[in-house]
mmCIF file of C-alpha atoms and ligand atoms in Angstrom:
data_model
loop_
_atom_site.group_PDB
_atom_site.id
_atom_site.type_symbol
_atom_site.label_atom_id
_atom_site.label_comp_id
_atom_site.label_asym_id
_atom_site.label_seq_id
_atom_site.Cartn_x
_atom_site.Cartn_y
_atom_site.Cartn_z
ATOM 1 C CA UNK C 1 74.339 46.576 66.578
ATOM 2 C CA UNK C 2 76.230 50.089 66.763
ATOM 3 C CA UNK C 3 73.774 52.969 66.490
ATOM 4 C CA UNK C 4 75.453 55.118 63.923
ATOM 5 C CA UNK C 5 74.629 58.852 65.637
ATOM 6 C CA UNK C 6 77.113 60.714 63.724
ATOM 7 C CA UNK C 7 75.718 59.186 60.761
ATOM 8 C CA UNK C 8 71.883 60.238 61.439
ATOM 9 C CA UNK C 9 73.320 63.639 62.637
ATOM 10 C CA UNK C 10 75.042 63.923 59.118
ATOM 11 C CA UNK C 11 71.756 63.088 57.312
ATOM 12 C CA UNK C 12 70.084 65.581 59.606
ATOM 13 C CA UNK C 13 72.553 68.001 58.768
ATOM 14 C CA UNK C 14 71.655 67.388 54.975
ATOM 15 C CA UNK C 15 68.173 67.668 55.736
ATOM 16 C CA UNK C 16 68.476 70.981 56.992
ATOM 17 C CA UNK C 17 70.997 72.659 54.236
ATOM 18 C CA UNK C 18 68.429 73.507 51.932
ATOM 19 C CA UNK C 19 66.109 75.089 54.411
ATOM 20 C CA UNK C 20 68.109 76.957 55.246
ATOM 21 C CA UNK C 21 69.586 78.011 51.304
ATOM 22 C CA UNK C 22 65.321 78.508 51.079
ATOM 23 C CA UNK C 23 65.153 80.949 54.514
ATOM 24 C CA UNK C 24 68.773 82.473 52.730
ATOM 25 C CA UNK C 25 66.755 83.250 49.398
ATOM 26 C CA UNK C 26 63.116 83.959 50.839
ATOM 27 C CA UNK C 27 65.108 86.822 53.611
ATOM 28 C CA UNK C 28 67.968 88.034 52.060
ATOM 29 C CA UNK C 29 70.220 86.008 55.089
ATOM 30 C CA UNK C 30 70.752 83.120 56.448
ATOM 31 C CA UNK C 31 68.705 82.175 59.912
ATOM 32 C CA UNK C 32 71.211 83.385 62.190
ATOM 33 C CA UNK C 33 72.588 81.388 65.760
ATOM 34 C CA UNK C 34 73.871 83.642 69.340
ATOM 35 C CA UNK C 35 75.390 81.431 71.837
ATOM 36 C CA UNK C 36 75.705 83.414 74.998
ATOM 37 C CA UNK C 37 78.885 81.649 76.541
ATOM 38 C CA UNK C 38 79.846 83.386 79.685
ATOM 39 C CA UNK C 39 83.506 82.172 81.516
ATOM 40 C CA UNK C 40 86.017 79.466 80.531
ATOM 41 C CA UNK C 41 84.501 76.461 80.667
ATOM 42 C CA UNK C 42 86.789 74.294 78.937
ATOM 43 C CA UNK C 43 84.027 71.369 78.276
ATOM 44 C CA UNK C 44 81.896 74.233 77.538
ATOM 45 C CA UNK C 45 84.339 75.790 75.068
ATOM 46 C CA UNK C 46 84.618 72.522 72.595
ATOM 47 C CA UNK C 47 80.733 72.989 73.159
ATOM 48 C CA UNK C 48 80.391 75.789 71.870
ATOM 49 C CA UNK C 49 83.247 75.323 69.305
ATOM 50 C CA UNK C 50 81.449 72.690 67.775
ATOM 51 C CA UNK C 51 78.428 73.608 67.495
ATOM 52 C CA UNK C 52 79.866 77.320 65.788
ATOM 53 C CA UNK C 53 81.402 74.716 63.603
ATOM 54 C CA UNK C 54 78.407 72.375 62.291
ATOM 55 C CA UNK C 55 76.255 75.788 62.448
ATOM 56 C CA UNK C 56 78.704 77.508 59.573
ATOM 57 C CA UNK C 57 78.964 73.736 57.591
ATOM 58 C CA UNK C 58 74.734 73.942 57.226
ATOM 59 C CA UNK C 59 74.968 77.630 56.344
ATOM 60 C CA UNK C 60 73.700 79.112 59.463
ATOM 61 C CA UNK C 61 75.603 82.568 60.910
ATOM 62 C CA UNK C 62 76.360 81.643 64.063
ATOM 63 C CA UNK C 63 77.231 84.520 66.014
ATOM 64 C CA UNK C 64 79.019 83.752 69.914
ATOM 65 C CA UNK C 65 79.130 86.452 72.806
ATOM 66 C CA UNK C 66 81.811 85.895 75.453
ATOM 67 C CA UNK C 67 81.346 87.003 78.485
ATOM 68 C CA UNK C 68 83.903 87.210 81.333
ATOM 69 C CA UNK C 69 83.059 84.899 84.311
ATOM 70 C CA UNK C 70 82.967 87.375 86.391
ATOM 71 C CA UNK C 71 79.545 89.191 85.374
ATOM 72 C CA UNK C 72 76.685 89.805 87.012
ATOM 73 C CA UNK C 73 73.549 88.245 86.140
ATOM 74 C CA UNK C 74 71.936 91.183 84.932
ATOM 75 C CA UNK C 75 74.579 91.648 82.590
ATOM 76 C CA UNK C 76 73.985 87.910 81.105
ATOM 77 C CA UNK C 77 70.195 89.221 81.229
ATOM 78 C CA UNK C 78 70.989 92.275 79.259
ATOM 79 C CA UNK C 79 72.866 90.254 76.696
ATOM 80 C CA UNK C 80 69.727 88.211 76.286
ATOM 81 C CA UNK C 81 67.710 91.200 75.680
ATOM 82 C CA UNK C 82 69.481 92.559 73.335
ATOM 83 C CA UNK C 83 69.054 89.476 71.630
ATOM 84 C CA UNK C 84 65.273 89.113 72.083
ATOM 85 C CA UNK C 85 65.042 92.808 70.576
ATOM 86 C CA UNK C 86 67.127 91.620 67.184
ATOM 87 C CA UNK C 87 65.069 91.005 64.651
ATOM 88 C CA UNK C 88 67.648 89.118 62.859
ATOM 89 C CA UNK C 89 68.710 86.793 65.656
ATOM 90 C CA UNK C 90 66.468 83.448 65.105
ATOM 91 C CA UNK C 91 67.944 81.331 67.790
ATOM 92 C CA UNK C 92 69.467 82.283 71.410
ATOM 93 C CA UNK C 93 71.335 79.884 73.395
ATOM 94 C CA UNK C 94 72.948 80.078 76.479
ATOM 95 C CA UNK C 95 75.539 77.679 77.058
ATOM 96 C CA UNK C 96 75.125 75.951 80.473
ATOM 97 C CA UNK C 97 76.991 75.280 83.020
ATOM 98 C CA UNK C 98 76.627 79.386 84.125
ATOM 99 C CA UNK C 99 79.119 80.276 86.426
ATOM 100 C CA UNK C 100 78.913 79.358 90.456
ATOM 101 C CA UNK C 101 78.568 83.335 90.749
ATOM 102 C CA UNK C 102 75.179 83.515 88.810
ATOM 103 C CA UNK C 103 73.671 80.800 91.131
ATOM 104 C CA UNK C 104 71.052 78.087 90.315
ATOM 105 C CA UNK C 105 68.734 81.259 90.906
ATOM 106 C CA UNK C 106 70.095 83.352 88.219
ATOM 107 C CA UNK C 107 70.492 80.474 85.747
ATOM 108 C CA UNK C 108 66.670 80.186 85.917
ATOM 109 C CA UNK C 109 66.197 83.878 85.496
ATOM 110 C CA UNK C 110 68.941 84.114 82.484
ATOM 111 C CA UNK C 111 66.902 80.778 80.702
ATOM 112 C CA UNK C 112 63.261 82.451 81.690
ATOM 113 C CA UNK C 113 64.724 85.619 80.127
ATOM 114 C CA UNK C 114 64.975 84.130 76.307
ATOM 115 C CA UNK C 115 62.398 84.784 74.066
ATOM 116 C CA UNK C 116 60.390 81.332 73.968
ATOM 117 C CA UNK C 117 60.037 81.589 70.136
ATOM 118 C CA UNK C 118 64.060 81.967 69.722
ATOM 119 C CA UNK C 119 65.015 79.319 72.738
ATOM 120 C CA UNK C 120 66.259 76.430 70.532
ATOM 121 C CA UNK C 121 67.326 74.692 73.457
ATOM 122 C CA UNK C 122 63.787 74.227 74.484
ATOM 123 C CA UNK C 123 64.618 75.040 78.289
ATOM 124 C CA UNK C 124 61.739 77.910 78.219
ATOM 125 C CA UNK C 125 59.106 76.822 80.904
ATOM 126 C CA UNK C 126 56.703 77.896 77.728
ATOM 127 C CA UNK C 127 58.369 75.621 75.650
ATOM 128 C CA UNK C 128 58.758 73.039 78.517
ATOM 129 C CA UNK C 129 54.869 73.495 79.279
ATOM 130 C CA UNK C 130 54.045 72.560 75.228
ATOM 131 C CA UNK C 131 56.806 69.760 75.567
ATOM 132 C CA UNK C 132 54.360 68.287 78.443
ATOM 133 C CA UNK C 133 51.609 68.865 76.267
ATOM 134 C CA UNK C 134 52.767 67.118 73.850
ATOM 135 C CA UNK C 135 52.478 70.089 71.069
ATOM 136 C CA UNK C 136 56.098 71.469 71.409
ATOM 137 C CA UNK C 137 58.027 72.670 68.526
ATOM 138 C CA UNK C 138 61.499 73.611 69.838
ATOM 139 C CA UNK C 139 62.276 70.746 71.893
ATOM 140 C CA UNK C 140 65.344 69.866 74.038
ATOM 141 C CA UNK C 141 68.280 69.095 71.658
ATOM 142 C CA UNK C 142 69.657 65.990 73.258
ATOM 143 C CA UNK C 143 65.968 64.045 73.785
ATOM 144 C CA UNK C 144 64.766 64.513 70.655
ATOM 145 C CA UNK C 145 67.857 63.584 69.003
ATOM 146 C CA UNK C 146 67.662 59.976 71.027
ATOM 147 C CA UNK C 147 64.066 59.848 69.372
ATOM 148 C CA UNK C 148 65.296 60.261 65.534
ATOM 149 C CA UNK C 149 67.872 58.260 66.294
ATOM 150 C CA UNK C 150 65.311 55.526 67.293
ATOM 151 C CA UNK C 151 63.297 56.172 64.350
ATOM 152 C CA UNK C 152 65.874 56.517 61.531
ATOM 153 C CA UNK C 153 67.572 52.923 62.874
ATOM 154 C CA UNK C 154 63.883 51.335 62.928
ATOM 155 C CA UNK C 155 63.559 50.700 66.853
ATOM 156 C CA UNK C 156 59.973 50.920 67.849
ATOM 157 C CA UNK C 157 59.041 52.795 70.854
ATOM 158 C CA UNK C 158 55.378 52.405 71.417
ATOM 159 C CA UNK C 159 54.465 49.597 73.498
ATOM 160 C CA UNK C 160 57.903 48.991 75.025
ATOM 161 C CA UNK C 161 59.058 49.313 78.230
ATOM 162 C CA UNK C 162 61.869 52.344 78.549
ATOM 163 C CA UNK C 163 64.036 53.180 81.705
ATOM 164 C CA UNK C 164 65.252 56.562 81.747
ATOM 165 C CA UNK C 165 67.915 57.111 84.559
ATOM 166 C CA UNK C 166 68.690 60.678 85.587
ATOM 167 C CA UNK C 167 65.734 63.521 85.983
ATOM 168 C CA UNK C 168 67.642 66.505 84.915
ATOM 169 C CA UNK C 169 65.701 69.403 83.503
ATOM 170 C CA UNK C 170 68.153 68.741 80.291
ATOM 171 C CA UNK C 171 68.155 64.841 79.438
ATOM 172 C CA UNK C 172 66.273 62.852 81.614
ATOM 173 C CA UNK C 173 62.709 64.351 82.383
ATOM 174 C CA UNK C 174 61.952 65.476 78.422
ATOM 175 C CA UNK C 175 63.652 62.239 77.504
ATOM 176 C CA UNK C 176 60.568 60.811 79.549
ATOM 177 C CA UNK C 177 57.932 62.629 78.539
ATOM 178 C CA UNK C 178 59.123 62.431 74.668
ATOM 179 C CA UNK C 179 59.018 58.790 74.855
ATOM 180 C CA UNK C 180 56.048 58.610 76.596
ATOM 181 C CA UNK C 181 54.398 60.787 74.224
ATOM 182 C CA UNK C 182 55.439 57.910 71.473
ATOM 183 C CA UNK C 183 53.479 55.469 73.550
ATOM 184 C CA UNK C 184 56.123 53.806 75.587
ATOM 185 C CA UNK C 185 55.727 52.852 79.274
ATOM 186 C CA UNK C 186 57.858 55.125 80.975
ATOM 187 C CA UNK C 187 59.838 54.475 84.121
ATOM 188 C CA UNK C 188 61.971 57.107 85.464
ATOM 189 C CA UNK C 189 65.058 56.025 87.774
ATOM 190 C CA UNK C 190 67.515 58.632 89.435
ATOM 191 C CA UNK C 191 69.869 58.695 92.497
ATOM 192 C CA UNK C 192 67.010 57.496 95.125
ATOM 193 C CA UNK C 193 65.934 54.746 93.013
ATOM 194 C CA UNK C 194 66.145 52.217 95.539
ATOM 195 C CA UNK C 195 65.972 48.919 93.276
ATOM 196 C CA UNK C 196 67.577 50.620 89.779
ATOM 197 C CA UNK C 197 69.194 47.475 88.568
ATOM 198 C CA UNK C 198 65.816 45.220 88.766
ATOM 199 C CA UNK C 199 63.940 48.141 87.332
ATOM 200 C CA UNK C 200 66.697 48.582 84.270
ATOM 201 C CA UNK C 201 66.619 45.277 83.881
ATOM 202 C CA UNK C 202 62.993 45.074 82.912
ATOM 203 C CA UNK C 203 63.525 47.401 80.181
ATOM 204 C CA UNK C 204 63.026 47.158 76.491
ATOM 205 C CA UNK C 205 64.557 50.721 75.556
ATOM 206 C CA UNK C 206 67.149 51.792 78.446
ATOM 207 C CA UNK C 207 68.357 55.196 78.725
ATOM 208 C CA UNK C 208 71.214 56.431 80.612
ATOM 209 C CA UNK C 209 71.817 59.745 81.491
ATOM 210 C CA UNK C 210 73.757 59.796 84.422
ATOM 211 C CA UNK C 211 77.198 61.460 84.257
ATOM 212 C CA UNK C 212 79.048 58.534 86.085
ATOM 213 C CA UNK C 213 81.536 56.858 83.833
ATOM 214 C CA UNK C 214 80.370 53.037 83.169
ATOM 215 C CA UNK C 215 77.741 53.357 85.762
ATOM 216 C CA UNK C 216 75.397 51.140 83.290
ATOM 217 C CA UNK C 217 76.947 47.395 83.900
ATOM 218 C CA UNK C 218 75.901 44.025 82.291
ATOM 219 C CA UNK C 219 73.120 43.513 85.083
ATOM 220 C CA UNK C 220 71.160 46.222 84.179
ATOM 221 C CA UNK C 221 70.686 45.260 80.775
ATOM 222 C CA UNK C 222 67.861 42.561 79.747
ATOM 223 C CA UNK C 223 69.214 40.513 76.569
ATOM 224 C CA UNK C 224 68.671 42.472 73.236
ATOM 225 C CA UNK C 225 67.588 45.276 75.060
ATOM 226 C CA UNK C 226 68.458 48.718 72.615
ATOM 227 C CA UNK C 227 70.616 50.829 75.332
ATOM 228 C CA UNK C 228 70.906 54.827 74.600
ATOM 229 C CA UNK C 229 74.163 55.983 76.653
ATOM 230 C CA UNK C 230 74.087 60.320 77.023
ATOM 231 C CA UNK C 231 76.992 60.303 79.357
ATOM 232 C CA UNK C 232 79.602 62.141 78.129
ATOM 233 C CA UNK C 233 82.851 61.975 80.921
ATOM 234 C CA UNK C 234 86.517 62.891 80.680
ATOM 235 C CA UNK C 235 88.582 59.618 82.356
ATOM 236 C CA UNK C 236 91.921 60.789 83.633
ATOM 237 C CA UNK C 237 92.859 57.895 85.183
ATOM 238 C CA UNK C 238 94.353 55.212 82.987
ATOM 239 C CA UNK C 239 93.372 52.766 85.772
ATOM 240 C CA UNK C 240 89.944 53.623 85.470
ATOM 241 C CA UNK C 241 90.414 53.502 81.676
ATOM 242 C CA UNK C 242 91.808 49.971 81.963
ATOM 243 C CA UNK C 243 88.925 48.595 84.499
ATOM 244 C CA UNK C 244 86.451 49.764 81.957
ATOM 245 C CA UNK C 245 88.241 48.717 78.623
ATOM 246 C CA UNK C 246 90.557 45.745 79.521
ATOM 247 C CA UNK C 247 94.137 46.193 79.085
ATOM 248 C CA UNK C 248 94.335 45.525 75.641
ATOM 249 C CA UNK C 249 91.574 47.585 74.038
ATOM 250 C CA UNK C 250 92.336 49.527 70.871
ATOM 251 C CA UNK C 251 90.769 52.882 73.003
ATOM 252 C CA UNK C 252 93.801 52.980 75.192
ATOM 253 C CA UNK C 253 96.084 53.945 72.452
ATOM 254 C CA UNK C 254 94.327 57.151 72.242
ATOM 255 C CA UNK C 255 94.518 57.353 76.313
ATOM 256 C CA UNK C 256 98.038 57.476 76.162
ATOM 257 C CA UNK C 257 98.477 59.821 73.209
ATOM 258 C CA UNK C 258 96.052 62.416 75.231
ATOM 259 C CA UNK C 259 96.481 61.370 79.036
ATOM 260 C CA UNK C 260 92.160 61.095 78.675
ATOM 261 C CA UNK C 261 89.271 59.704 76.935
ATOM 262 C CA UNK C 262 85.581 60.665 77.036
ATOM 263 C CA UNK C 263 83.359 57.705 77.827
ATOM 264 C CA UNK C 264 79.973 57.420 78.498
ATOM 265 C CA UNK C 265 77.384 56.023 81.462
ATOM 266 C CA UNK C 266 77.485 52.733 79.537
ATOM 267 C CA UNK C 267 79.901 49.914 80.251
ATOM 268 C CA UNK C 268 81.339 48.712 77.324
ATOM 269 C CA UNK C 269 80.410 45.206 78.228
ATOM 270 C CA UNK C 270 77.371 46.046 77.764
ATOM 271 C CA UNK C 271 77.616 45.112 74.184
ATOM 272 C CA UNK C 272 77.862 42.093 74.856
ATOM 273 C CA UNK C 273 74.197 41.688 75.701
ATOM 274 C CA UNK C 274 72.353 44.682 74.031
ATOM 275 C CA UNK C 275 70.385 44.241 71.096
ATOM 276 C CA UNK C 276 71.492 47.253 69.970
ATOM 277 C CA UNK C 277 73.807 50.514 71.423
ATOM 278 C CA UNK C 278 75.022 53.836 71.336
ATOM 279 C CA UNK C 279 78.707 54.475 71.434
ATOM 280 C CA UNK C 280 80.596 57.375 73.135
ATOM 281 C CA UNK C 281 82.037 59.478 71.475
ATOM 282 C CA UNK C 282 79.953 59.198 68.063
ATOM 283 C CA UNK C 283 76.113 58.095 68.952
ATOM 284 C CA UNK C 284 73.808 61.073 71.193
ATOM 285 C CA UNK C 285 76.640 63.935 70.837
ATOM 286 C CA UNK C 286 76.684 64.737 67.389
ATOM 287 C CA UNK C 287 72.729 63.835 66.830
ATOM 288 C CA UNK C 288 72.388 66.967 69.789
ATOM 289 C CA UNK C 289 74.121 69.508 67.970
ATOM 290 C CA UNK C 290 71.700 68.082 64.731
ATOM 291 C CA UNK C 291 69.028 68.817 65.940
ATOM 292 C CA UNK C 292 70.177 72.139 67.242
ATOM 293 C CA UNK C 293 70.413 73.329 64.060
ATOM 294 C CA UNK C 294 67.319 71.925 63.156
ATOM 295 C CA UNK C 295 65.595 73.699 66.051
ATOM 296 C CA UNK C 296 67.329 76.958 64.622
ATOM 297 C CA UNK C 297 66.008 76.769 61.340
ATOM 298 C CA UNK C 298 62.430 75.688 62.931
ATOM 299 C CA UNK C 299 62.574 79.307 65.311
ATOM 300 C CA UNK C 300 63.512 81.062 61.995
ATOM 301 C CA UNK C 301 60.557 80.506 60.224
ATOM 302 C CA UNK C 302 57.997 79.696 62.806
ATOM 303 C CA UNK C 303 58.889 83.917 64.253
HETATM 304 P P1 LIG W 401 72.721 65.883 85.921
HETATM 305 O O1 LIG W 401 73.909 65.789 86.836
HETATM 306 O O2 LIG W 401 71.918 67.120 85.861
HETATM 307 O O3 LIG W 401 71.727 64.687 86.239
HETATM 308 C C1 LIG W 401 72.192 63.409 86.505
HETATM 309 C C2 LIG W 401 71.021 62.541 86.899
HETATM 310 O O4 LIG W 401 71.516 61.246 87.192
HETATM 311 C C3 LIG W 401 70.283 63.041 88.140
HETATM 312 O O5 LIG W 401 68.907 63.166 87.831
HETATM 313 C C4 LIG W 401 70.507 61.978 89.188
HETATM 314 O O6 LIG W 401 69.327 61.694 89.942
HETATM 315 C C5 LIG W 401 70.903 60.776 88.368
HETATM 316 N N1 LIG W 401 71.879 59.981 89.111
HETATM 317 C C6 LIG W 401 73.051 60.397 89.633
HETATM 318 N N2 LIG W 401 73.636 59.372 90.303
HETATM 319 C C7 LIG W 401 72.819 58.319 90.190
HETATM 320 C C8 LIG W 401 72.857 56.996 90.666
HETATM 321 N N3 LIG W 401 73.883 56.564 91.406
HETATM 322 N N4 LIG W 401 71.841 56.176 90.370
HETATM 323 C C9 LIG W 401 70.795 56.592 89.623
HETATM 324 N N5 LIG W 401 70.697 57.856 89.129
HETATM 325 C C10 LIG W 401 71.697 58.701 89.419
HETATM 326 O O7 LIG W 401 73.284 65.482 84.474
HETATM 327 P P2 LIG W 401 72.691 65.769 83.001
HETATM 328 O O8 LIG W 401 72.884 67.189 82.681
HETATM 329 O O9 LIG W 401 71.358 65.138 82.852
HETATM 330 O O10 LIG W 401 73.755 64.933 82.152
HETATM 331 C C11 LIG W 401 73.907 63.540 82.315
HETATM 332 C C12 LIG W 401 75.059 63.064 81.461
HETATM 333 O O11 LIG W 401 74.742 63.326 80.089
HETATM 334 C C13 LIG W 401 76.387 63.780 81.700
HETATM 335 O O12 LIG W 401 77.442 62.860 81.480
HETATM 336 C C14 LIG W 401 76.414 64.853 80.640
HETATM 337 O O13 LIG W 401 77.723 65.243 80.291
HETATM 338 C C15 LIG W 401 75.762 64.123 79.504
HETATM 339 N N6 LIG W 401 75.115 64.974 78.504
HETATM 340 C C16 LIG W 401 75.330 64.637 77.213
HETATM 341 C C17 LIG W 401 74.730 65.350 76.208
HETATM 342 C C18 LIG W 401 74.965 64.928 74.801
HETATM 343 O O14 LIG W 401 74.818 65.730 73.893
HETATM 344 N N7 LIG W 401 75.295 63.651 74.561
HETATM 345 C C19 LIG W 401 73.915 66.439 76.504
HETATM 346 C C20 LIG W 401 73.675 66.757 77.841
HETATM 347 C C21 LIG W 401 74.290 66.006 78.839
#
């Protein structure tokens, strides 16, 4: 079974549109979106294009400051005061990666810098404190969009077993505590994990966020297992694109119109023995920038 994300993120996207025609009417605007993006990023750029893009479709302004990549961090920081001072900016976000300049120093200090009732990426340590506590309202975009997409395709998550590989501040450790604060047992695996196929392999609900193209192979994944694959990675090499695909699959088509496809953590065998998967592109990516928007129109009227 193919878990539909786009499809989810579209209802989601429904969802929102008329709270945000009722913020429109009750205000006199619409709830209202700055994305700090500072350099040239190209990854970062369809980011940030996209998101601009399903933003405007719901009826949000979306407003984007471009910074050059080579600013200082107090001139990121100033940008986000500016924006914490705005009455009518609802939602910051700052579009990570920062540049190498800024440091993994300054990123903290530019993501401890937003206002915790406009940071609708839910990176704030106040935000990620609540998220612990299990009372958060903004929470990351990309966990809790694995978590509707659970719920809206009628996998249960308490009781079961889920594997979460990768810790990042992003994706893996809210992915944890989200599920865990649905009742599953939660295992977390990552780079030192000295037996991760076993452990995956025990797992009812497997996540993978990794960022190693088809990392995720047949062996990891117990028989009907539902697999969630975040990886999203750019394959240049039409080798690589052929060990992972076969030499006849449909995907390479596209390969050789673009010289690249974006695949995920997940092998594609994988299907094969899942009960039920994401795919990539089309299953976490789009329900991320969903719930973005629903974060936005959450900071909006919670202020
Ligand atoms: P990251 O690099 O910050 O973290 C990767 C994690 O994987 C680390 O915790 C590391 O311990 C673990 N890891 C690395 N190698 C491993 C190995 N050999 N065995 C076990 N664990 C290993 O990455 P991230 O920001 O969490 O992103 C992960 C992936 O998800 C990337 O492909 C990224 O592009 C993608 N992503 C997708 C979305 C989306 O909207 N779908 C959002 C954010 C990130």
């Amino acid at each position: 079974m193919l878990l539909d994300g786009a499809r989810i993120a579209r209802t989601i996207r429904e969802e929102v549109a008329p709270r945000v025609a009722a913020f429109d009417t009750a205000h006199g605007r619409p709830p209202t979106l700055h994305i700090v993006l500072v350099g040239d990023d190209p990854a970062s750029q369809i980011y940030v294009r996209n998101k601009e893009r399903a933003g405007a479709e719901a009826g949000l302004t979306v407003a984007v400051h471009r910074l050059a990549s080579s600013v200082t961090v107090e001139d990121v920081l100033a940008t986000v005061k500016s924006l914490n001072d705005d009455p009518a900016c609802d939602g910051i976000l700052v579009q990570a990666p920062l540049p190498k300049g800024i440091g993994k120093h300054g990123t903290e200090l530019v993501f401890d810098a937003i206002d915790p009732r406009k940071d609708v990426d839910g990176f704030h340590p106040h935000n990620v404190g609540l998220l612990v506590q299990g009372r958060a309202v903004l929470k990351p975009c990309t966990p809790s969009g694995v978590v509707e997409l659970l719920d809206r395709t009628g996998h249960a998550i308490a009781g079961k077993h889920a594997v979460v590989i990768g810790r990042s501040e992003i994706v893996g450790k809210p992915m944890a505590l989200l599920l865990l604060q649905r009742d599953a047992t939660v295992t977390i695996c990552h780079s030192k994990t000295p037996d991760l196929v076993a452990t995956c392999a025990r797992a009812d609900i497997l996540v993978a966020a990794i960022g190693r193209p088809g990392f995720v192979t047949r062996e990891f994944v117990k028989a009907g297992a539902v697999v969630i694959d975040v990886g999203i990675n750019r394959v240049d090499s039409r080798e690589q694109a052929v060990q992972l695909f076969g030499a006849n699959h449909p995907r390479l088509a596209g390969f050789d119109q673009r010289g690249s496809m974006i695949v995920g953590d997940v092998h594609p065998a994988v299907a094969e023995v899942a009960g039920a998967m994401t795919p990539v592109p089309g299953g976490v990516g789009p329900l991320t920038i969903a719930m973005l928007l629903k974060n936005t129109i959450e900071a909006a009227v919670d202020r």
